[in-house]
Amino acid sequence: MWWIPVVALLAAAVYLSLATDRFATERNLTNLVAQAGPLLLVSLGQMLVVVIRGLDLSVGAVISLTTAIVALELPAPVSLPLALLAGACVGLVNGTLTVRFRVHPIIATLAMAGILQGVTQLLRPVAGGRVPEVLGAVVNGSVGPVSTPILLALVAIGGMTLLLHRSRLGLHLFAVGGGETAGSFGVAEGRTRITAYVLCSVLATLTGLFIAGRIGSGDPNIGGPFSVDSITAVALGGTQLAGGIGSVGGTVAGAAFLALLSNGMNLLNVSAFVQTILKGTILLVVVLLQPRKNIGL
Amino acid sequence: MRTLRHWLGSAPSYAVFLVLLAVLAATRPEMMKLNILGIFFRQVVPLGIVVIGQLLVMRVRSIDLSLGGVILLINYLLSSGFFGQDHLLWMVTGSLAIGLGVGLVNGWLVAYRRASAVVVTLAVGIVLIGIVESLANGRPPGDVPDLLGELYNWRPGGIPAPVVLWVLLVTLMSLLLGRLVWGRQVDAVGANPEAAHLAGVPVARTVLGAHVLCGLMAAAGGLVQTASIAVGSLKFGPELVLNSIAATILGGVIFGRGTGGVWGPFFGVGCFALLFTLMTTLGIDAPVKLIVQGAIIGLAAVVYGLRRP
């Protein structure tokens, strides 16, 4: 199934370059990467959790919280580590709740999302504030002819490929996601699963930093759509929501396709509301294409 | 004594309800009047009705995250006069038809296509919200039909009509689950779908039925929710989904297990009524409410996870 998003991606790109003359311009393509970057980062994290048969519905809330923390107008050496620490703690709590206290991941991360939304609204009731200048400089800058979002995306893809497909942790993630028996082969099941949740939340925090750099302020609602969008991208990329199967390449293609879709629909002047309907429909079609053994969550 | 302990132990909601009632009586004794509490309980009726559906799908190991979208759509259609202004029959059948349709789609995808319930209902919810937004196109809908408002304020025998409807529906569901074959099938599917299948229980059909009933309950909740406000709104829905899951877990029902029955979640919703009353009278803001709700879900789920054999 991995080829579906790739084919869809190519078809959409060809159609858009023919249908509008603004698509294949350098400016729009740079824009596209900057738009796709956040979704890509958060989807890579979501994929790790989905591989171990979990689901993280709190990534959107983590993104909002991160923009709120860095917009507190504290000095950058304080606020950036603070945001990352908060993200790591969220992941640790999510992981501990699901692994040690055996709370269902949907319940644990949904409860977490509610709590984080409350905290974010306390910190920043409406959009505003200023983020440290270093964030904007990194996100909007360029190294030689290449803009930094492209470099960051490549680093994220490379790093995640090494982690998932070349490291011991990656192997363990697949083993834990593949079935109940990983423990008997010496895999520290609980620790592996908690690690996946922590990495997912940290990646969501990085996404929040990226977005804060782009918009230059904090926004309590900016993360909202990312929980569902990241699940869509992961599912679109051929990662089985039943766990155990997934790839970085597929997730990249899934995230790229979603970003291309919204970029293209913006160029074609499709209203944001219709885009929402289309996104939901795509998600439905994708899960239809993934046959599973059991009925349920 | 033993039956009391058994009863209290079957769901966290009973004990929490009593504690909250005691706190309210201690801090705000003037609130402990039947007609004042009636008003606060009337506010949670939409949640209470939605919970009846949510507990049903959670007992068959599924979940419904599209409730918010259903309620939003029904609220929009009713308040923009889509179902007319003065024919109750049209409003009710129209709303229930929408609930039925959404329930069928959810149920078919989850039970027969075996798609992930979280993703399916999340996606259906998004599609519904997108439909409402593109219909509204940024403009708020009009006024809610007066007829619905009058029904909402009707008090047969001193008890608010919505509360009567809620108790009626809960009683019906309790009979359905406790006395009918279908209720046993729900139990069997929840306990172990494979064993249920081997024992000849139509697993997929049972899950489909649960989702259809859940859709109908969402529609009924949407009707009451709409009746409770004078002017249509594009704002609510999401917090109702979160709260419906919270009240269900608090009521001792979690994926596949239904020790709390139907009355456990009923008192779970009662806890929310008291909690809202307390937080409102103590002047606690919306963000803190979100935090408290999240914490309650987490704690109730932790308590339940620890007691799992």
Coordinates of C-alpha atoms in Angstrom, one line a residue:
Chain A
M1 CA 0.0 0.0 0.0
W2 CA 3.0 2.3 0.4
W3 CA 2.8 3.4 -3.3
I4 CA -0.7 5.0 -2.9
P5 CA 0.4 8.2 -1.3
V6 CA 3.4 8.5 -3.7
V7 CA 1.2 8.1 -6.8
A8 CA -1.4 10.5 -5.4
L9 CA 1.4 12.9 -4.6
L10 CA 2.8 12.8 -8.2
A11 CA -0.7 13.1 -9.7
A12 CA -1.6 16.1 -7.6
A13 CA 1.7 17.8 -8.4
V14 CA 1.3 17.3 -12.1
Y15 CA -2.3 18.5 -12.0
L16 CA -1.4 21.6 -10.1
S17 CA 1.5 22.6 -12.3
L18 CA -0.8 22.3 -15.3
A19 CA -3.9 23.9 -13.7
T20 CA -2.3 27.0 -12.2
D21 CA 0.7 28.9 -13.2
R22 CA 1.5 29.9 -9.6
F23 CA 2.2 26.3 -8.4
A24 CA 5.6 25.5 -9.9
T25 CA 7.2 28.8 -8.9
E26 CA 10.3 28.8 -6.6
R27 CA 8.4 31.0 -4.1
N28 CA 5.4 28.7 -3.8
L29 CA 7.6 25.6 -3.5
T30 CA 9.6 27.2 -0.6
N31 CA 6.3 28.1 0.9
L32 CA 5.1 24.5 0.5
V33 CA 8.0 23.1 2.4
A34 CA 7.6 25.6 5.2
Q35 CA 3.9 24.6 5.4
A36 CA 4.7 20.9 5.2
G37 CA 7.5 21.1 7.8
P38 CA 5.3 21.2 10.9
L39 CA 3.0 18.5 9.7
L40 CA 6.0 16.3 8.8
L41 CA 7.6 16.7 12.2
V42 CA 4.5 15.9 14.2
S43 CA 3.5 13.0 11.9
L44 CA 6.9 11.4 12.4
G45 CA 6.3 11.5 16.1
Q46 CA 2.8 10.2 15.8
M47 CA 4.1 7.3 13.6
L48 CA 6.4 6.1 16.5
V49 CA 3.4 5.9 18.8
V50 CA 1.1 4.3 16.2
V51 CA 3.8 1.6 15.5
I52 CA 3.6 0.5 19.1
R53 CA -0.2 0.2 18.8
G54 CA -0.8 3.5 20.6
L55 CA -2.3 6.8 19.5
D56 CA -1.5 10.3 20.7
L57 CA -4.4 12.8 20.6
S58 CA -2.5 15.3 22.7
V59 CA 0.1 16.4 20.1
G60 CA -2.1 19.4 18.9
A61 CA -2.4 20.6 22.5
V62 CA 1.4 20.2 23.0
I63 CA 2.0 22.4 19.9
S64 CA -0.3 25.1 21.3
L65 CA 1.3 24.9 24.7
T66 CA 4.7 25.3 23.2
T67 CA 3.9 28.5 21.3
A68 CA 2.3 29.8 24.5
I69 CA 5.5 29.0 26.6
V70 CA 7.9 30.6 24.1
A71 CA 5.7 33.7 23.8
L72 CA 5.9 34.3 27.6
E73 CA 8.7 36.8 26.7
L74 CA 11.3 35.0 28.9
P75 CA 14.9 35.1 27.6
A76 CA 15.5 32.4 24.9
P77 CA 18.0 30.3 27.0
V78 CA 15.2 29.9 29.6
S79 CA 12.0 29.5 27.5
L80 CA 13.3 27.1 24.8
P81 CA 14.6 24.5 27.3
L82 CA 11.4 25.0 29.4
A83 CA 9.2 24.3 26.4
L84 CA 11.2 21.1 25.6
L85 CA 11.1 20.0 29.2
A86 CA 7.4 20.5 29.3
G87 CA 7.0 18.5 26.1
A88 CA 9.2 15.6 27.4
C89 CA 7.1 15.6 30.7
V90 CA 3.9 15.3 28.8
G91 CA 5.2 12.3 26.9
L92 CA 6.5 10.8 30.1
V93 CA 3.1 11.1 31.7
N94 CA 1.3 9.8 28.6
G95 CA 3.6 6.8 28.5
T96 CA 3.5 6.1 32.2
L97 CA -0.3 6.3 32.2
T98 CA -0.7 3.9 29.4
V99 CA 2.1 1.5 30.3
R100 CA 2.3 1.4 34.1
F101 CA -1.3 2.3 34.9
R102 CA -2.7 0.5 31.9
V103 CA -5.0 3.4 30.9
H104 CA -6.1 3.2 27.3
P105 CA -3.9 5.5 25.1
I106 CA -7.0 7.3 23.7
I107 CA -8.3 8.0 27.2
A108 CA -4.9 9.0 28.6
T109 CA -4.0 11.4 25.7
L110 CA -7.5 12.8 25.4
A111 CA -7.4 13.7 29.1
M112 CA -3.9 15.1 28.7
A113 CA -5.1 17.2 25.7
G114 CA -7.9 18.7 27.9
I115 CA -5.5 19.5 30.7
L116 CA -2.9 21.1 28.4
Q117 CA -5.6 23.2 26.6
G118 CA -6.6 24.5 30.0
V119 CA -3.0 25.4 30.9
T120 CA -2.4 27.0 27.5
Q121 CA -5.5 29.2 27.9
L122 CA -4.3 30.2 31.3
L123 CA -0.9 31.2 30.0
R124 CA -2.2 32.8 26.8
P125 CA -6.0 33.4 26.6
V126 CA -5.8 35.0 23.1
A127 CA -3.1 34.9 20.4
G128 CA -0.3 37.4 21.0
G129 CA 3.1 37.9 22.7
R130 CA 6.5 37.8 21.1
V131 CA 8.7 34.8 20.7
P132 CA 12.5 34.9 21.0
E133 CA 14.1 36.3 17.8
V134 CA 16.4 33.4 17.4
L135 CA 13.4 31.2 16.5
G136 CA 12.3 33.4 13.7
A137 CA 15.8 33.8 12.4
V138 CA 16.3 30.0 12.3
V139 CA 12.9 29.1 10.7
N140 CA 12.9 31.9 8.1
G141 CA 16.6 31.9 7.3
S142 CA 18.6 30.1 4.8
V143 CA 22.0 28.4 4.6
G144 CA 23.5 29.4 1.2
P145 CA 20.8 28.9 -1.4
V146 CA 18.8 26.4 0.6
S147 CA 16.2 27.7 3.0
T148 CA 16.4 26.3 6.6
P149 CA 12.9 24.6 6.6
I150 CA 14.2 22.3 3.8
L151 CA 17.4 21.6 5.7
L152 CA 15.4 20.9 8.9
A153 CA 13.0 18.6 7.1
L154 CA 15.9 16.6 5.6
V155 CA 17.6 16.4 9.0
A156 CA 14.3 15.2 10.6
I157 CA 13.8 12.6 7.8
G158 CA 17.4 11.4 8.0
G159 CA 17.4 11.2 11.8
M160 CA 14.1 9.4 12.0
T161 CA 15.2 6.9 9.3
L162 CA 18.3 6.1 11.3
L163 CA 16.2 5.7 14.5
L164 CA 13.4 3.6 13.1
H165 CA 15.1 1.5 10.5
R166 CA 18.8 1.3 11.6
S167 CA 18.8 1.4 15.4
R168 CA 18.1 -1.1 18.1
L169 CA 15.3 1.1 19.5
G170 CA 13.6 1.1 16.1
L171 CA 13.8 -2.7 16.0
H172 CA 12.3 -2.9 19.5
L173 CA 9.5 -0.5 18.5
F174 CA 8.4 -2.8 15.7
A175 CA 8.8 -5.8 17.9
V176 CA 6.6 -4.3 20.6
G177 CA 4.0 -3.2 18.1
G178 CA 4.0 -6.6 16.3
G179 CA 2.5 -8.5 19.2
E180 CA 2.3 -9.4 22.8
T181 CA 5.4 -11.7 22.7
A182 CA 8.2 -9.1 22.4
G183 CA 8.8 -9.3 26.1
S184 CA 9.7 -12.9 26.1
F185 CA 12.5 -12.2 23.6
G186 CA 14.1 -9.8 26.0
V187 CA 12.7 -6.5 24.8
A188 CA 12.0 -4.1 27.6
E189 CA 8.5 -3.6 26.5
G190 CA 7.3 -0.9 28.9
R191 CA 10.4 1.2 28.5
T192 CA 10.3 1.1 24.7
R193 CA 6.6 2.2 24.7
I194 CA 7.3 5.1 27.1
T195 CA 10.2 6.1 24.9
A196 CA 7.9 6.3 21.9
Y197 CA 5.5 8.6 23.7
V198 CA 8.3 10.8 25.0
L199 CA 9.8 11.1 21.5
C200 CA 6.3 11.9 20.0
S201 CA 5.7 14.7 22.5
V202 CA 9.2 16.1 22.0
L203 CA 8.7 16.1 18.2
A204 CA 5.4 17.9 18.8
T205 CA 7.2 20.5 20.9
L206 CA 9.8 21.0 18.1
T207 CA 6.8 21.5 15.7
G208 CA 5.4 24.1 18.1
L209 CA 8.8 25.9 18.1
F210 CA 8.9 25.8 14.3
I211 CA 5.3 27.3 14.1
A212 CA 6.1 29.9 16.8
G213 CA 9.1 31.0 14.7
R214 CA 6.9 31.3 11.6
I215 CA 4.0 33.3 13.2
G216 CA 6.3 35.2 15.7
S217 CA 3.8 34.9 18.5
G218 CA 1.9 32.5 20.7
D219 CA -1.6 31.1 19.8
P220 CA -3.7 28.9 22.1
N221 CA -5.6 27.4 19.2
I222 CA -2.9 26.9 16.5
G223 CA -2.2 23.2 17.4
G224 CA -5.9 22.1 17.2
P225 CA -6.0 20.5 13.7
F226 CA -2.6 18.8 14.1
S227 CA -3.8 15.8 16.2
V228 CA -6.1 14.6 13.4
D229 CA -3.9 15.8 10.6
S230 CA -0.9 13.8 11.9
I231 CA -3.0 10.7 12.2
T232 CA -4.3 11.2 8.7
A233 CA -0.7 11.6 7.4
V234 CA 0.5 8.5 9.2
A235 CA -2.5 6.4 8.0
L236 CA -2.0 7.8 4.5
G237 CA 1.6 6.7 4.6
G238 CA 0.7 3.1 5.0
T239 CA 1.4 2.8 8.8
Q240 CA -1.1 0.2 10.2
L241 CA -3.1 1.7 13.0
A242 CA -3.2 -1.8 14.5
G243 CA 0.6 -1.4 15.1
G244 CA 3.8 -3.1 14.1
I245 CA 3.9 -1.8 10.5
G246 CA 5.2 1.6 9.4
S247 CA 7.9 3.5 7.5
V248 CA 9.4 6.9 7.5
G249 CA 9.2 7.1 3.8
G250 CA 5.4 6.5 3.8
T251 CA 4.8 9.1 6.5
V252 CA 6.9 11.7 4.6
A253 CA 4.8 11.0 1.5
G254 CA 1.6 11.2 3.5
A255 CA 2.5 14.5 5.1
A256 CA 3.7 15.9 1.8
F257 CA 0.4 14.8 0.1
L258 CA -1.7 16.6 2.8
A259 CA 0.4 19.7 2.6
L260 CA 0.3 19.7 -1.2
L261 CA -3.5 19.2 -1.0
S262 CA -4.1 22.3 1.1
N263 CA -1.5 24.3 -0.9
G264 CA -3.1 23.3 -4.1
M265 CA -6.7 24.0 -2.9
N266 CA -5.6 27.4 -1.6
L267 CA -4.1 28.2 -5.1
L268 CA -7.4 27.0 -6.7
N269 CA -9.4 29.2 -4.2
V270 CA -11.2 26.3 -2.6
S271 CA -12.7 27.5 0.7
A272 CA -11.2 26.3 4.0
F273 CA -14.4 24.7 5.0
V274 CA -14.6 22.5 1.9
Q275 CA -11.0 21.6 2.6
T276 CA -12.0 20.4 6.0
I277 CA -14.7 18.1 4.5
L278 CA -12.2 16.8 1.9
K279 CA -9.6 16.0 4.6
G280 CA -12.1 14.0 6.7
T281 CA -13.2 12.1 3.6
I282 CA -9.6 11.3 2.6
L283 CA -9.0 9.9 6.2
L284 CA -12.2 7.8 5.8
V285 CA -11.1 6.4 2.4
V286 CA -7.6 5.6 3.8
V287 CA -8.8 3.6 6.8
L288 CA -11.1 1.8 4.4
L289 CA -8.1 0.6 2.5
Q290 CA -6.4 -0.8 5.6
P291 CA -8.0 -4.2 6.3
R292 CA -7.7 -5.3 9.9
K293 CA -8.4 -8.5 11.8
N294 CA -10.4 -7.2 14.7
I295 CA -13.3 -4.9 15.1
G296 CA -12.9 -2.0 17.5
L297 CA -10.7 0.9 18.4
Chain B
M1 CA -23.6 -3.4 54.3
R2 CA -22.2 -5.7 51.8
T3 CA -24.6 -4.8 49.1
L4 CA -23.8 -1.1 49.8
R5 CA -20.1 -1.7 49.3
H6 CA -20.8 -3.7 46.2
W7 CA -22.9 -0.9 44.8
L8 CA -20.4 1.8 45.6
G9 CA -17.6 -0.3 44.2
S10 CA -19.3 -0.9 40.9
A11 CA -18.5 2.6 39.7
P12 CA -16.4 5.5 41.0
S13 CA -19.3 7.9 40.2
Y14 CA -21.5 7.0 43.2
A15 CA -18.8 7.8 45.7
V16 CA -17.7 11.0 43.8
F17 CA -21.4 12.1 43.5
L18 CA -21.9 11.8 47.3
V19 CA -18.6 13.6 48.0
L20 CA -19.5 16.5 45.7
L21 CA -23.0 16.7 47.2
A22 CA -21.5 16.9 50.6
V23 CA -19.0 19.6 49.5
L24 CA -21.8 21.6 47.9
A25 CA -24.0 21.3 51.0
A26 CA -21.1 22.5 53.2
T27 CA -19.9 25.4 51.1
R28 CA -23.2 26.6 49.5
P29 CA -26.1 25.3 51.7
E30 CA -28.5 27.7 50.0
M31 CA -28.0 25.7 46.7
M32 CA -29.4 22.5 48.2
K33 CA -33.0 23.2 47.0
L34 CA -34.7 20.9 44.6
N35 CA -35.7 23.6 42.1
I36 CA -32.2 25.1 42.1
L37 CA -30.5 21.7 41.6
G38 CA -33.2 21.0 39.0
I39 CA -31.9 23.9 36.9
F40 CA -28.3 22.7 37.1
F41 CA -29.3 19.1 36.3
R42 CA -31.3 20.4 33.3
Q43 CA -28.1 21.9 31.9
V44 CA -26.4 18.5 31.7
V45 CA -29.3 16.7 30.0
P46 CA -27.7 16.9 26.5
L47 CA -24.5 15.4 28.0
G48 CA -26.6 12.8 29.9
I49 CA -28.4 11.6 26.7
V50 CA -25.2 11.5 24.7
V51 CA -23.5 9.4 27.4
I52 CA -26.2 6.7 27.0
G53 CA -24.9 6.3 23.5
Q54 CA -21.3 6.6 24.4
L55 CA -21.5 3.9 27.1
L56 CA -23.1 1.6 24.6
V57 CA -20.3 1.8 22.0
M58 CA -17.6 1.7 24.7
R59 CA -19.1 -1.5 26.0
V60 CA -18.6 -3.2 22.6
R61 CA -15.0 -1.9 22.6
S62 CA -15.7 1.0 20.2
I63 CA -15.9 4.7 20.7
D64 CA -17.7 7.6 19.1
L65 CA -15.8 10.9 18.7
S66 CA -18.3 12.2 16.0
L67 CA -21.0 13.2 18.6
G68 CA -19.9 16.8 18.6
G69 CA -20.3 17.0 14.8
V70 CA -23.8 15.5 15.0
I71 CA -24.9 18.0 17.6
L72 CA -23.4 20.9 15.8
L73 CA -25.1 19.9 12.5
I74 CA -28.5 19.4 14.2
N75 CA -28.2 22.7 16.1
Y76 CA -27.4 24.5 12.9
L77 CA -30.2 23.0 10.9
L78 CA -32.8 23.6 13.6
S79 CA -31.8 27.2 14.3
S80 CA -31.6 28.1 10.6
G81 CA -35.1 26.9 10.1
F82 CA -34.2 23.9 7.9
F83 CA -36.8 21.7 9.6
G84 CA -39.4 24.5 9.8
Q85 CA -40.4 26.6 12.8
D86 CA -43.6 25.0 14.2
H87 CA -43.8 21.3 13.5
L88 CA -42.2 19.3 16.3
L89 CA -42.6 16.1 14.4
W90 CA -40.5 17.4 11.5
M91 CA -37.8 18.7 13.8
V92 CA -37.6 15.4 15.8
T93 CA -37.7 13.1 12.8
G94 CA -35.3 15.2 10.8
S95 CA -32.8 15.3 13.7
L96 CA -33.2 11.6 14.4
A97 CA -32.7 10.8 10.7
I98 CA -29.4 12.6 10.7
G99 CA -28.3 10.7 13.9
L100 CA -29.5 7.4 12.3
G101 CA -27.5 8.1 9.1
V102 CA -24.3 9.0 11.0
G103 CA -24.7 6.0 13.2
L104 CA -25.1 3.7 10.2
V105 CA -22.0 5.1 8.5
N106 CA -19.9 4.8 11.7
G107 CA -21.3 1.4 12.4
W108 CA -20.8 0.0 8.9
L109 CA -17.2 1.3 8.7
V110 CA -16.3 0.1 12.2
A111 CA -18.1 -3.3 12.3
Y112 CA -18.1 -4.5 8.7
R113 CA -15.1 -2.7 7.2
R114 CA -13.3 -3.2 10.5
A115 CA -11.7 0.2 10.3
S116 CA -10.4 1.8 13.5
A117 CA -13.3 3.4 15.4
V118 CA -11.2 6.3 16.6
V119 CA -10.1 7.3 13.1
V120 CA -13.6 6.6 11.5
T121 CA -15.6 8.7 14.1
L122 CA -12.9 11.4 14.2
A123 CA -13.1 11.7 10.4
V124 CA -16.9 11.6 10.3
G125 CA -16.9 14.3 13.0
I126 CA -14.5 16.5 10.9
V127 CA -16.7 16.1 7.8
L128 CA -19.8 17.1 9.7
I129 CA -18.1 20.1 11.2
G130 CA -16.8 21.1 7.7
I131 CA -20.4 20.7 6.3
V132 CA -21.8 23.0 9.0
E133 CA -19.0 25.6 8.5
S134 CA -19.5 25.7 4.7
L135 CA -23.3 25.9 5.1
A136 CA -22.9 28.7 7.6
N137 CA -20.0 30.4 5.7
G138 CA -19.0 32.4 8.7
R139 CA -22.5 33.7 9.5
P140 CA -24.2 32.5 12.7
P141 CA -27.5 30.7 12.2
G142 CA -30.8 32.3 13.2
D143 CA -33.1 31.8 16.2
V144 CA -34.1 28.5 17.8
P145 CA -37.8 27.7 17.2
D146 CA -39.9 29.0 20.1
L147 CA -41.6 25.7 20.4
L148 CA -38.4 23.9 21.5
G149 CA -37.7 26.6 24.1
E150 CA -41.2 26.2 25.5
L151 CA -40.8 22.4 25.8
Y152 CA -37.4 23.0 27.4
N153 CA -39.0 25.1 30.1
W154 CA -42.0 22.9 30.6
R155 CA -42.1 21.4 34.1
P156 CA -44.5 18.4 34.4
G157 CA -45.0 17.8 38.1
G158 CA -42.3 20.3 39.0
I159 CA -39.5 18.4 37.3
P160 CA -38.0 19.9 34.2
A161 CA -39.1 18.1 31.1
P162 CA -35.6 17.5 29.8
V163 CA -34.7 15.7 33.0
V164 CA -37.8 13.5 32.6
L165 CA -36.8 12.6 29.1
W166 CA -33.2 11.8 30.2
V167 CA -34.4 9.5 33.1
L168 CA -36.9 7.9 30.7
L169 CA -34.1 7.1 28.1
V170 CA -31.7 5.8 30.7
T171 CA -34.5 3.5 32.1
L172 CA -35.2 2.3 28.6
M173 CA -31.5 1.6 27.9
S174 CA -31.2 -0.2 31.3
L175 CA -34.1 -2.5 30.3
L176 CA -32.6 -3.0 26.9
L177 CA -29.3 -4.1 28.3
G178 CA -30.5 -6.0 31.3
R179 CA -33.6 -7.7 30.0
L180 CA -33.2 -8.3 26.2
V181 CA -31.2 -10.8 24.3
W182 CA -29.5 -7.9 22.5
G183 CA -28.2 -6.7 25.9
R184 CA -26.6 -10.1 26.6
Q185 CA -25.0 -10.0 23.1
V186 CA -23.5 -6.6 23.9
D187 CA -22.0 -8.1 27.1
A188 CA -20.6 -11.0 25.3
V189 CA -19.0 -8.9 22.5
G190 CA -17.5 -6.6 25.1
A191 CA -16.1 -9.4 27.2
N192 CA -14.4 -11.2 24.4
P193 CA -15.3 -10.6 20.7
E194 CA -13.7 -13.9 19.5
A195 CA -15.4 -16.0 22.1
A196 CA -18.7 -14.3 21.3
H197 CA -18.2 -15.0 17.6
L198 CA -17.5 -18.7 18.3
A199 CA -20.6 -18.8 20.5
G200 CA -22.7 -17.7 17.6
V201 CA -23.2 -14.0 18.6
P202 CA -23.5 -11.8 15.5
V203 CA -20.6 -9.6 16.6
A204 CA -20.6 -7.2 13.6
R205 CA -24.4 -6.7 13.8
T206 CA -24.2 -6.0 17.5
V207 CA -21.5 -3.3 17.0
L208 CA -23.5 -1.8 14.2
G209 CA -26.6 -1.7 16.4
A210 CA -24.6 0.0 19.2
H211 CA -23.4 2.7 16.8
V212 CA -26.8 3.3 15.3
L213 CA -28.3 3.7 18.8
C214 CA -25.4 6.0 19.7
G215 CA -26.1 8.2 16.6
L216 CA -29.8 8.4 17.7
M217 CA -28.8 9.4 21.2
A218 CA -26.4 12.1 19.8
A219 CA -29.4 13.4 17.8
A220 CA -31.6 13.5 20.8
G221 CA -28.9 15.2 22.8
G222 CA -28.6 17.7 19.9
L223 CA -32.3 18.5 20.1
V224 CA -32.2 19.2 23.8
Q225 CA -29.0 21.2 23.5
T226 CA -30.6 23.3 20.8
A227 CA -33.7 23.8 22.8
S228 CA -31.6 25.0 25.7
I229 CA -30.3 28.1 23.8
A230 CA -32.3 30.9 22.2
V231 CA -29.9 31.6 19.3
G232 CA -28.0 29.1 17.2
S233 CA -24.2 28.8 17.7
L234 CA -21.3 27.3 15.8
K235 CA -19.2 26.9 18.9
F236 CA -20.1 23.8 20.9
G237 CA -19.5 20.2 20.5
P238 CA -15.8 19.3 21.3
E239 CA -16.1 19.6 25.1
L240 CA -19.2 17.4 25.0
V241 CA -17.2 14.6 23.4
L242 CA -14.5 14.8 26.1
N243 CA -17.1 15.0 28.9
S244 CA -19.2 12.1 27.5
I245 CA -16.1 9.9 27.7
A246 CA -15.2 11.2 31.1
A247 CA -18.7 10.6 32.5
T248 CA -18.8 7.1 31.0
I249 CA -15.5 6.1 32.6
L250 CA -16.5 7.7 35.9
G251 CA -19.6 5.5 35.7
G252 CA -17.6 2.3 35.7
V253 CA -17.8 1.6 32.0
I254 CA -14.6 1.2 30.0
F255 CA -13.8 -0.5 26.7
G256 CA -15.4 -3.9 26.9
R257 CA -16.4 -3.7 30.5
G258 CA -19.7 -2.5 31.8
T259 CA -19.7 -3.1 35.6
G260 CA -21.3 0.3 36.2
G261 CA -24.3 -0.6 34.0
V262 CA -26.3 2.4 32.8
W263 CA -26.9 4.1 36.2
G264 CA -23.2 4.4 36.9
P265 CA -22.6 6.7 33.9
F266 CA -26.0 8.4 34.8
F267 CA -24.4 9.4 38.2
G268 CA -21.2 10.2 36.3
V269 CA -23.1 12.9 34.5
G270 CA -24.7 13.9 37.9
C271 CA -21.1 14.4 39.1
F272 CA -20.6 16.9 36.3
A273 CA -23.8 18.7 37.1
L274 CA -22.6 19.2 40.7
L275 CA -19.1 20.0 39.5
F276 CA -20.3 22.7 37.2
T277 CA -22.5 24.1 39.9
L278 CA -19.6 24.2 42.4
M279 CA -17.2 25.7 39.9
T280 CA -19.7 28.3 38.8
T281 CA -20.6 29.4 42.3
L282 CA -17.0 29.5 43.3
G283 CA -16.2 31.6 40.2
I284 CA -13.7 29.2 38.5
D285 CA -12.8 30.1 34.9
A286 CA -13.2 27.9 31.8
P287 CA -9.5 27.0 31.5
V288 CA -9.5 25.6 35.0
K289 CA -12.7 23.7 34.2
L290 CA -10.9 22.0 31.3
I291 CA -8.0 21.1 33.6
V292 CA -10.3 19.6 36.2
Q293 CA -12.2 17.6 33.6
G294 CA -9.0 16.2 32.1
A295 CA -7.7 15.3 35.6
I296 CA -11.0 13.5 36.4
I297 CA -10.8 11.4 33.3
G298 CA -7.2 10.5 34.0
L299 CA -7.8 9.7 37.6
A300 CA -10.9 7.6 37.0
A301 CA -9.1 5.7 34.3
V302 CA -6.1 5.1 36.5
V303 CA -8.3 3.8 39.4
Y304 CA -9.9 1.5 36.9
G305 CA -6.7 0.3 35.3
L306 CA -5.3 -0.6 38.7
R307 CA -8.3 -2.7 39.6
R308 CA -8.2 -4.6 36.3
P309 CA -7.3 -8.3 37.0

